[in-house]
Short mmCIF file of C-alpha atoms and ligand atoms in Angstrom, two decimals:
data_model
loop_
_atom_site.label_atom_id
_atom_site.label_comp_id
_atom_site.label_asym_id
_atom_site.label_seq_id
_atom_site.Cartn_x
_atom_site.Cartn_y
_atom_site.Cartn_z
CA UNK K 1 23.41 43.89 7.75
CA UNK K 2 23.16 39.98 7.35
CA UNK K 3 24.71 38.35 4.51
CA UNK K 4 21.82 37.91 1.54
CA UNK K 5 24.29 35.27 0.11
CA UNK K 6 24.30 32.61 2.93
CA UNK K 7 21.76 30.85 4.22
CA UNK K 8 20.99 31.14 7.92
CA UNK K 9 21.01 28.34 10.20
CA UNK K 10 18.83 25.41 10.56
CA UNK K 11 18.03 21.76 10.77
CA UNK K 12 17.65 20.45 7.77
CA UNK K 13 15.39 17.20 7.08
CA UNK K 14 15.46 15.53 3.98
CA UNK K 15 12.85 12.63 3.75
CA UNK K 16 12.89 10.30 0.93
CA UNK K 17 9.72 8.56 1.62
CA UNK K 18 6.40 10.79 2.31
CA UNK K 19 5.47 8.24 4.90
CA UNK K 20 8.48 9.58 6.61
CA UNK K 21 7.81 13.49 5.46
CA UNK K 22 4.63 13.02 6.84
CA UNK K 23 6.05 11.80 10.58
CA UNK K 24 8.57 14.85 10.57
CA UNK K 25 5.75 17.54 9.44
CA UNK K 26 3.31 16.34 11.94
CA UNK K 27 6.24 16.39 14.95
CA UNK K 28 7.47 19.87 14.18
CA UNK K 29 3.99 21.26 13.68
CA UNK K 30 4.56 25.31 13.26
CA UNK K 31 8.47 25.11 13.53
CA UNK K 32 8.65 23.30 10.29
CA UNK K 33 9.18 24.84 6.71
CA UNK K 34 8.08 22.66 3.82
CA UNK K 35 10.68 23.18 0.39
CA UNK K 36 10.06 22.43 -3.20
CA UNK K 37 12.49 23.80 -5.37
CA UNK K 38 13.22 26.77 -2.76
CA UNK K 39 12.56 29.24 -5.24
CA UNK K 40 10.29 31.31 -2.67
CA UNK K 41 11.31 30.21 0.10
CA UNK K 42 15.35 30.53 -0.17
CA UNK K 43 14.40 34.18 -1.00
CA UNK K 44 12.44 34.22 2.67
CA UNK K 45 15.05 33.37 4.06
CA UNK K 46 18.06 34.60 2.82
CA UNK K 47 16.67 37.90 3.22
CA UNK K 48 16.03 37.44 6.70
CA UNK K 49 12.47 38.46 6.26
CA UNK K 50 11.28 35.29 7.98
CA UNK K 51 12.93 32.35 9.17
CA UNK K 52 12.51 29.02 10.33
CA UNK K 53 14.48 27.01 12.56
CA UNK K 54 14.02 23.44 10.44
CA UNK K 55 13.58 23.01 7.08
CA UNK K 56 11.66 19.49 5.59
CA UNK K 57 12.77 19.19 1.96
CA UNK K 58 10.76 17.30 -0.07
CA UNK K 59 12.66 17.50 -3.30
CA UNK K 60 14.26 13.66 -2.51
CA UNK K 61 10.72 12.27 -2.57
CA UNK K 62 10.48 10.51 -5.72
CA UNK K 63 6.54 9.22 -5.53
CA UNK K 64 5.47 12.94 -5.04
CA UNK K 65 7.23 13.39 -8.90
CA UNK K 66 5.61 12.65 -12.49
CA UNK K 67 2.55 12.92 -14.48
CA UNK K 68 -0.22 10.09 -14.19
CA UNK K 69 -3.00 9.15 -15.82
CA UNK K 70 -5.68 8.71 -13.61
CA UNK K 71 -9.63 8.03 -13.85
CA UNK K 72 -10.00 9.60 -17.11
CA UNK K 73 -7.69 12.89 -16.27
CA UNK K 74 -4.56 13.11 -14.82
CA UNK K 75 -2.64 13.26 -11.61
CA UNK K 76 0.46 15.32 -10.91
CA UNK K 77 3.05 14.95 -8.47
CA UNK K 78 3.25 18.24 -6.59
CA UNK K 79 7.26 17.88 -6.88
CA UNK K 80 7.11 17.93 -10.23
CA UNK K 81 8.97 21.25 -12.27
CA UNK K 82 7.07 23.36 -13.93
CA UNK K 83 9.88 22.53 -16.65
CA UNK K 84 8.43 19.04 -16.89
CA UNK K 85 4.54 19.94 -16.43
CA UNK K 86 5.49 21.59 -19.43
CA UNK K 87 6.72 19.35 -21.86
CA UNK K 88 4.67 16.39 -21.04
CA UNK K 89 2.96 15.29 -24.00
CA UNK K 90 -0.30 14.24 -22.37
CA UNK K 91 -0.67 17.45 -20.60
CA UNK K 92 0.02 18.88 -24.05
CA UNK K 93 -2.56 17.40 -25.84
CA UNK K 94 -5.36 17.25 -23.47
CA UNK K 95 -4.97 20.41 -21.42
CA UNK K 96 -2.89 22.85 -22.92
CA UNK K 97 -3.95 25.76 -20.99
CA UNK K 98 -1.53 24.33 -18.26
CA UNK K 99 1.47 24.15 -20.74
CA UNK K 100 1.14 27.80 -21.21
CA UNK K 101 0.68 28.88 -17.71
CA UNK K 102 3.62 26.93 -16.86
CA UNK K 103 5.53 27.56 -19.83
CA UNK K 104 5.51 31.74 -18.94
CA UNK K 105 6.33 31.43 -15.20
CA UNK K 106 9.72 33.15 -14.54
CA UNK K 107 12.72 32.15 -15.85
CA UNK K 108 13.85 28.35 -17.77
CA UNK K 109 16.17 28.31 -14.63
CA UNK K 110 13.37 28.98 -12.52
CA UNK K 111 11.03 26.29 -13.88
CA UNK K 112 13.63 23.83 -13.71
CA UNK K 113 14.29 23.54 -10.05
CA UNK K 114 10.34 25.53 -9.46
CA UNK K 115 8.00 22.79 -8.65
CA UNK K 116 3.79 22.44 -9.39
CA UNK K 117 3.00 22.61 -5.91
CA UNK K 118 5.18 25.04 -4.68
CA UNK K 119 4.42 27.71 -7.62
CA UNK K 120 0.64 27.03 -6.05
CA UNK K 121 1.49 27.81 -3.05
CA UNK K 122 4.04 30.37 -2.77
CA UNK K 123 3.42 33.59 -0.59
CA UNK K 124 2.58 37.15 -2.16
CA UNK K 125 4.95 39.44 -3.91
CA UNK K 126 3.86 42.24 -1.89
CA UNK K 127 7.73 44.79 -1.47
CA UNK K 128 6.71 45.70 1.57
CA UNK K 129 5.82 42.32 3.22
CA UNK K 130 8.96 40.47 1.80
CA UNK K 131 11.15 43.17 3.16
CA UNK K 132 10.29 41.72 6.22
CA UNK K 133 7.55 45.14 7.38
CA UNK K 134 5.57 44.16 10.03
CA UNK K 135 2.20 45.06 7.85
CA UNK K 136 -0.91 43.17 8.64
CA UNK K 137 0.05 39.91 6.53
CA UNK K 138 2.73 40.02 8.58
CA UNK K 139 1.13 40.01 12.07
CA UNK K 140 0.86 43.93 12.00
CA UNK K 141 -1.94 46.85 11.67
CA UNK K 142 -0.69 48.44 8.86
CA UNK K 143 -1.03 47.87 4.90
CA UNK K 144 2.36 49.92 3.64
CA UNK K 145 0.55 49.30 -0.45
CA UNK K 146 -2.61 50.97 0.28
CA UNK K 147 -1.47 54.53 2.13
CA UNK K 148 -1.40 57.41 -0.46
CA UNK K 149 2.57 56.85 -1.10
CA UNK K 150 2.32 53.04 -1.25
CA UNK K 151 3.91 51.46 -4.60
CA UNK K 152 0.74 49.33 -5.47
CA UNK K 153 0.93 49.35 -9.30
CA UNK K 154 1.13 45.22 -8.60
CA UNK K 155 -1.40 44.93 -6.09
CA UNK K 156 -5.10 43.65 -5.92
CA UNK K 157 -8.61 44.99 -7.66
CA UNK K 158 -10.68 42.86 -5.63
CA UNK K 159 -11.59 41.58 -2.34
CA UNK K 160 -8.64 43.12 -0.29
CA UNK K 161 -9.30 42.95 3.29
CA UNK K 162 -6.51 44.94 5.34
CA UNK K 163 -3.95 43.69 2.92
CA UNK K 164 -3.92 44.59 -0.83
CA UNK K 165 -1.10 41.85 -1.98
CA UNK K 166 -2.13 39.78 -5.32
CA UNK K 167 -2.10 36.06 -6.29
CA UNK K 168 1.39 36.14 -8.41
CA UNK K 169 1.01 32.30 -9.46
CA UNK K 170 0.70 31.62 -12.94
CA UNK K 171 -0.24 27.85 -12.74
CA UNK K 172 -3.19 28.57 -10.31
CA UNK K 173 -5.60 30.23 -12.69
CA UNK K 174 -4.72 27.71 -15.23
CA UNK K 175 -6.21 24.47 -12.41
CA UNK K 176 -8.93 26.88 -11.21
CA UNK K 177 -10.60 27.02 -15.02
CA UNK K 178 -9.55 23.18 -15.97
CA UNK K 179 -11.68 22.54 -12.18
CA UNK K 180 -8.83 20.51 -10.63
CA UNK K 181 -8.26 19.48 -7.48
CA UNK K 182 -5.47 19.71 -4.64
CA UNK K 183 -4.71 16.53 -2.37
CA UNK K 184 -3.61 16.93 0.80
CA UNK K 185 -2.11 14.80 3.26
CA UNK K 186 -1.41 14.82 6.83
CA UNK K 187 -0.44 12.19 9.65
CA UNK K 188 -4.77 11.76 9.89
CA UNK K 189 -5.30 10.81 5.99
CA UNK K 190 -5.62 12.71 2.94
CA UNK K 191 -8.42 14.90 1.70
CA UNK K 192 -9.08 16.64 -2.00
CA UNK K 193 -9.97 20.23 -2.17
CA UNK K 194 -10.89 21.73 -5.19
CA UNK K 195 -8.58 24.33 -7.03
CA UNK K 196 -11.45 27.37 -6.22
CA UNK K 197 -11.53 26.51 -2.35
CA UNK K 198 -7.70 25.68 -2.19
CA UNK K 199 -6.60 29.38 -2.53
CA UNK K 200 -7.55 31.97 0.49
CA UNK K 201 -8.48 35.46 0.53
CA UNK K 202 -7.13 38.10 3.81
CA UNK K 203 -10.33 38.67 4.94
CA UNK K 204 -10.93 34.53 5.68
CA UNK K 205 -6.73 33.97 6.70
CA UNK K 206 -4.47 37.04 6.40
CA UNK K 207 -1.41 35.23 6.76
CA UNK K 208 -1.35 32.45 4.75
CA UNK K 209 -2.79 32.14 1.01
CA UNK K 210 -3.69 28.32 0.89
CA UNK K 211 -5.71 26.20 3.17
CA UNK K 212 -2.22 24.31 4.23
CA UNK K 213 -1.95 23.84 7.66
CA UNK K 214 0.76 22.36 9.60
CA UNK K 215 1.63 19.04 8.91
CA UNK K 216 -0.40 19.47 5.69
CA UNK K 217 2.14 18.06 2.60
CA UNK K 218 0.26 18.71 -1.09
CA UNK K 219 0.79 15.76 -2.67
CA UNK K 220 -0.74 15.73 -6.06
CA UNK K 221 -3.22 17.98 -8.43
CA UNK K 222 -5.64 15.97 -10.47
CA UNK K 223 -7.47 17.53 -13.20
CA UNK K 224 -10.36 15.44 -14.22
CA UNK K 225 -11.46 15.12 -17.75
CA UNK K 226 -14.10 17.35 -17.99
CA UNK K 227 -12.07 20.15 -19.26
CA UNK K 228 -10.01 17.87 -21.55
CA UNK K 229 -9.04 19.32 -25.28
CA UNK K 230 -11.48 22.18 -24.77
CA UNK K 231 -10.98 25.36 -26.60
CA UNK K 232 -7.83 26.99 -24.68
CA UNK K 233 -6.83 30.81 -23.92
CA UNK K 234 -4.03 31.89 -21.33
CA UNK K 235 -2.05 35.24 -21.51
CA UNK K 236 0.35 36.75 -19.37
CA UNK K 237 1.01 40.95 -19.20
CA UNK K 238 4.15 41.67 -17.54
CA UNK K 239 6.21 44.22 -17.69
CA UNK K 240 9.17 41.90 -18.92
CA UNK K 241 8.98 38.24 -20.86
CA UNK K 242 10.72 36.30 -18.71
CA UNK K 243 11.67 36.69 -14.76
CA UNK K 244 8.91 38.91 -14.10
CA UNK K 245 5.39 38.25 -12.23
CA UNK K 246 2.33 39.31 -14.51
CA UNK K 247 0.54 42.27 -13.54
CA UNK K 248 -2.61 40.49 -15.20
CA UNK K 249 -3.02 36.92 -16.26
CA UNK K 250 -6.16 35.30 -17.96
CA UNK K 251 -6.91 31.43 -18.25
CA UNK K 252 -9.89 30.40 -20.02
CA UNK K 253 -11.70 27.21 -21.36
CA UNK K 254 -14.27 27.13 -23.44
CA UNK K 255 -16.90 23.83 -24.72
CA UNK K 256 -18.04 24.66 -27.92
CA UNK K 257 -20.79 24.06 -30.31
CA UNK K 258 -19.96 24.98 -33.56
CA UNK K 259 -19.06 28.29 -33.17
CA UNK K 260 -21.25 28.73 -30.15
CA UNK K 261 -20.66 28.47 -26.41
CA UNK K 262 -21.88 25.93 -24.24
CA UNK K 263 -19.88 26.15 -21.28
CA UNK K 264 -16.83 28.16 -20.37
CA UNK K 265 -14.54 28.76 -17.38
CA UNK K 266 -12.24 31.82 -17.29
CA UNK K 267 -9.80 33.07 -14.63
CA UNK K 268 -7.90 36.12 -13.72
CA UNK K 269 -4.83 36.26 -11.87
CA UNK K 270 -2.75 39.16 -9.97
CA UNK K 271 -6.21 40.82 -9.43
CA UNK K 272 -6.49 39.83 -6.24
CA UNK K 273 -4.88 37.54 -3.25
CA UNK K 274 -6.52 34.29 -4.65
CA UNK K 275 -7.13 33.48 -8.64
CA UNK K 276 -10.87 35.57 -9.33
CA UNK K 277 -13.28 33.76 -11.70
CA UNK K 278 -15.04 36.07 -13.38
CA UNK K 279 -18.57 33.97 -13.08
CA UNK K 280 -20.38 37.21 -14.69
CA UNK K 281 -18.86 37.18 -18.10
CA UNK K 282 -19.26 33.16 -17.68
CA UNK K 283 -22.97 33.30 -17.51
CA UNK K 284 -22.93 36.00 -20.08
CA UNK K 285 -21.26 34.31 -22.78
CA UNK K 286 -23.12 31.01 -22.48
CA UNK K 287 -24.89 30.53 -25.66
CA UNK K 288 -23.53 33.56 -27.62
CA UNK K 289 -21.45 32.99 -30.52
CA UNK K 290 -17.70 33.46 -29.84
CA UNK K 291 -16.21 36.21 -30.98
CA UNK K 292 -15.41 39.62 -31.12
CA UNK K 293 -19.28 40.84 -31.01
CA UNK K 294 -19.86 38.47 -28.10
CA UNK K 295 -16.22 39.58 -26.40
CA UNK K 296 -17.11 43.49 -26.54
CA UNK K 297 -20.91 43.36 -25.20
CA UNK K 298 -19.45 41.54 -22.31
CA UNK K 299 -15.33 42.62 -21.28
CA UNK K 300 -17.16 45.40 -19.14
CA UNK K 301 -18.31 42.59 -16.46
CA UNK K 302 -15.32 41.43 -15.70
CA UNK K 303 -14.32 44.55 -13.56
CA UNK K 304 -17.40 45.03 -11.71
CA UNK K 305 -16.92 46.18 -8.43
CA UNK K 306 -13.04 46.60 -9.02
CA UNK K 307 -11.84 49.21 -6.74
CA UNK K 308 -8.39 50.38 -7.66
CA UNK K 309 -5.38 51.80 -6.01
CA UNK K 310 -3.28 54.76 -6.65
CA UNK K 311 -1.18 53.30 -9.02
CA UNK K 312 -2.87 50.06 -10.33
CA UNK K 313 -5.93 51.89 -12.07
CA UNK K 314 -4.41 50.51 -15.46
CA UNK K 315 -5.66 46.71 -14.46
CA UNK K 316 -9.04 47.39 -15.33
CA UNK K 317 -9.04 48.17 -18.81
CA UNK K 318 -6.09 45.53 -19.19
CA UNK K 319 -8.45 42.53 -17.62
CA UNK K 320 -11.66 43.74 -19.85
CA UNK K 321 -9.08 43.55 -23.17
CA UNK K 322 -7.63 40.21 -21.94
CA UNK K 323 -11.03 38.69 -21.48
CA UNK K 324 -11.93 40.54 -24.82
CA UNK K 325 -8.99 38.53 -26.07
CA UNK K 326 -9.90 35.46 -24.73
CA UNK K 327 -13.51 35.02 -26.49
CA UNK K 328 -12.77 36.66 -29.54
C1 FAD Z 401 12.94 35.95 -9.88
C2 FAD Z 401 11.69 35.18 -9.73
C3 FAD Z 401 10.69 35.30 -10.67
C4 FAD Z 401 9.51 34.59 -10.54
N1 FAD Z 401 8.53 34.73 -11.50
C5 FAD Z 401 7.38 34.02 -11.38
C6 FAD Z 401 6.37 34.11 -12.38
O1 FAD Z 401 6.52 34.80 -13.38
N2 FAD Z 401 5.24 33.40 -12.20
C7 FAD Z 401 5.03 32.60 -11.12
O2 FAD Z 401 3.98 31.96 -11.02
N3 FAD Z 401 5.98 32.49 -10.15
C8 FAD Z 401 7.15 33.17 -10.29
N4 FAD Z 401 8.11 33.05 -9.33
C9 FAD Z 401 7.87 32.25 -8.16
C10 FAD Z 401 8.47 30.86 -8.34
O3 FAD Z 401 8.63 30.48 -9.62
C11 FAD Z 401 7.48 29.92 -7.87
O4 FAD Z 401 7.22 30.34 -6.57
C12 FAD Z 401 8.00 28.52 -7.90
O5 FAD Z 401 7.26 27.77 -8.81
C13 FAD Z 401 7.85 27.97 -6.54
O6 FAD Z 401 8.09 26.59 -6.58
P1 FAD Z 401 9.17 26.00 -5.59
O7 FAD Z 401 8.93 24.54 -5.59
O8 FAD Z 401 10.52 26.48 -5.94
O9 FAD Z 401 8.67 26.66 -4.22
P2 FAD Z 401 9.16 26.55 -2.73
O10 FAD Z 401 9.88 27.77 -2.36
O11 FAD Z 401 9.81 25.25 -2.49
O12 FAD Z 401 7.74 26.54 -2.01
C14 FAD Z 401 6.88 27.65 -2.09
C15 FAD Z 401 5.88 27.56 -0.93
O13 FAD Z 401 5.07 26.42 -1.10
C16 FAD Z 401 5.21 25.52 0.01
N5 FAD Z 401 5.26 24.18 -0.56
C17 FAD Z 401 6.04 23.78 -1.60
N6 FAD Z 401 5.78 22.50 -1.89
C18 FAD Z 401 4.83 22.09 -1.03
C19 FAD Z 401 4.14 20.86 -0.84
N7 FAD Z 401 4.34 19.80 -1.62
N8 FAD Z 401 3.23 20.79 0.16
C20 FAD Z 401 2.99 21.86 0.95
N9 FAD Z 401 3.60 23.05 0.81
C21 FAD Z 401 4.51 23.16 -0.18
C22 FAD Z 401 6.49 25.91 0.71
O14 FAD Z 401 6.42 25.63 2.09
C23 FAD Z 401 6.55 27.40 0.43
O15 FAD Z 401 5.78 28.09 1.37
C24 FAD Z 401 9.32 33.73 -9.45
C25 FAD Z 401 10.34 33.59 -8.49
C26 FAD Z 401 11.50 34.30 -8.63
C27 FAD Z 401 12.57 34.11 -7.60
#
């Protein structure tokens, strides 16, 4: 059995300016493995469940750090901890959805060394897949989750192709309803995707969940200010407080009139492999007063065409109370 305490071997880069993170990414193509904080990754690969052969970390690069205001919203470095994302007082004040997102991932430890980008970008959850199974995500033809024994009480609702695994980021449903976007460099420039089109289902990539490619480096997530100091709703069900991924989180954002609604986004998470916006209920509750009334005539469209597992049945009443919760 190999060691789960010690790190295997590797070469180990550690840029300081992206210019030069950049250089290294684009030379080593496939064989390199971007790092963060490491908090997914050093799991990877102490386990032995995949492996690299170099490692770039990014964590010396201090311009990919801090919190920005920029053209009316605000830039974040994707190096920066979740810790700091949240207790920044802008992001407190203007978008507070993100605060709370952040504030619930894992552990204090966790968030401390757990960075923006990586938390948006980490791989699935999935037992069988991080035990290092050789199931579909994993270059296989088999889904272990969805055979009548599979443990899939975590697993997805929606849109599983081959694999069933979830979106277990907390931060990601939070940027898909404030509409931010993801910036992306590589050795040919940088481009900005949005937050909806950065995350990707099995059926378009099974094998990785973001549009990264190699020699892509995230650099930033802007939010814009469209979203700013709207009406805010994020909760997390888990089956612990802390250190646990949620079986169902909801992040929502609603422009209001009075007591009406003029404009809302929400966003599940852990219902499927990328954060689901639940565009039905959206249209629905446009208009309507919000509130319980408006809540209960519409929690029902938020599982449409939900097809559960054998063991994961209990996420659709759970997302039609946590939208419930969200507009009343
Ligand atoms: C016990 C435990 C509990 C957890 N609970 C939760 C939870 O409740 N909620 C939750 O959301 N997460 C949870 N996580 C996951 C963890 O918190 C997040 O994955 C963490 O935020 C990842 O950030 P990181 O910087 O440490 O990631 P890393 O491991 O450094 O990176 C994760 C992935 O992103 C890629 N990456 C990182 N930075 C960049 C970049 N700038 N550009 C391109 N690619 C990049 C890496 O290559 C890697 O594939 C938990 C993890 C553990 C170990």
């Amino acid at each position: 059995m190999p060691s789960h305490d010690v790190m295997p071997n590797m070469e180990l880069y550690q840029p300081v300016q992206v210019e030069d993170a950049l250089a290294i990414a684009d030379r080593l193509a496939e064989r390199a493995w971007l790092v963060g904080g490491g908090q997914d990754t050093y799991g990877w690969l102490k386990d032995r469940a995949k492996s690299t052969d170099a490692m770039i970390d990014l964590s010396g690069i201090e311009s990919l750090r801090g919190i920005r205001e920029s053209g009316g919203g605000i830039e974040i470095g994707a190096l920066t901890t979740l810790t700091e994302v949240a207790s920044n007082a802008t992001i407190q004040q203007r978008f507070s959805l993100l605060v709370d997102a952040a504030a619930t991932v894992a552990s204090p430890q966790i968030r401390n060394i757990g960075t923006l980008g990586g938390n948006i970008s980490q791989d699935v959850r999935c037992w069988y897949y991080r035990r290092g199974l050789s199931c579909y995500r994993a270059g296989g033809n088999l889904c272990y989750a969805d055979t009548p024994q599979g443990m899939n009480r975590d697993h997805s609702l929606f849109e599983a192709s081959r694999c069933v695994a979830a979106s277990p980021s907390d931060t990601a449903p939070a940027l898909v309803a404030l509409d931010a976007t993801m910036v992306i460099r590589n050795s040919s420039g940088e481009r900005e995707v949005s937050a909806e089109d950065y995350f990707v289902g099995p059926a378009n990539d099974i094998e990785n969940t973001t549009v990264l490619r190699p020699g892509d480096i995230l650099t930033a997530v802007r939010i814009p200010a469209t979203w700013a100091n709207a009406t805010f709703y994020f909760e997390k069900v888990a089956d612990r407080n802390v250190w646990d991924f949620a079986l169902v989180n909801i992040a929502a954002a609603f422009k209001l009139s009075g007591s009406n609604i003029e404009d809302a986004r929400i966003v599940a998470g852990a219902v499927q492999a990328t954060p689901r916006r639940l565009t039905a209920v959206e249209n629905a509750i446009r208009g309507q007063a919000k509130g319980s009334g408006t809540a209960e005539s519409v929690m029902e469209l938020a599982t449409d065409g939900a097809r559960a597992l054998a063991h994961n049945g209990f996420k659709i009443p759970l997302l039609q109370n946590l939208v419930k919760r969200a507009i009343a």
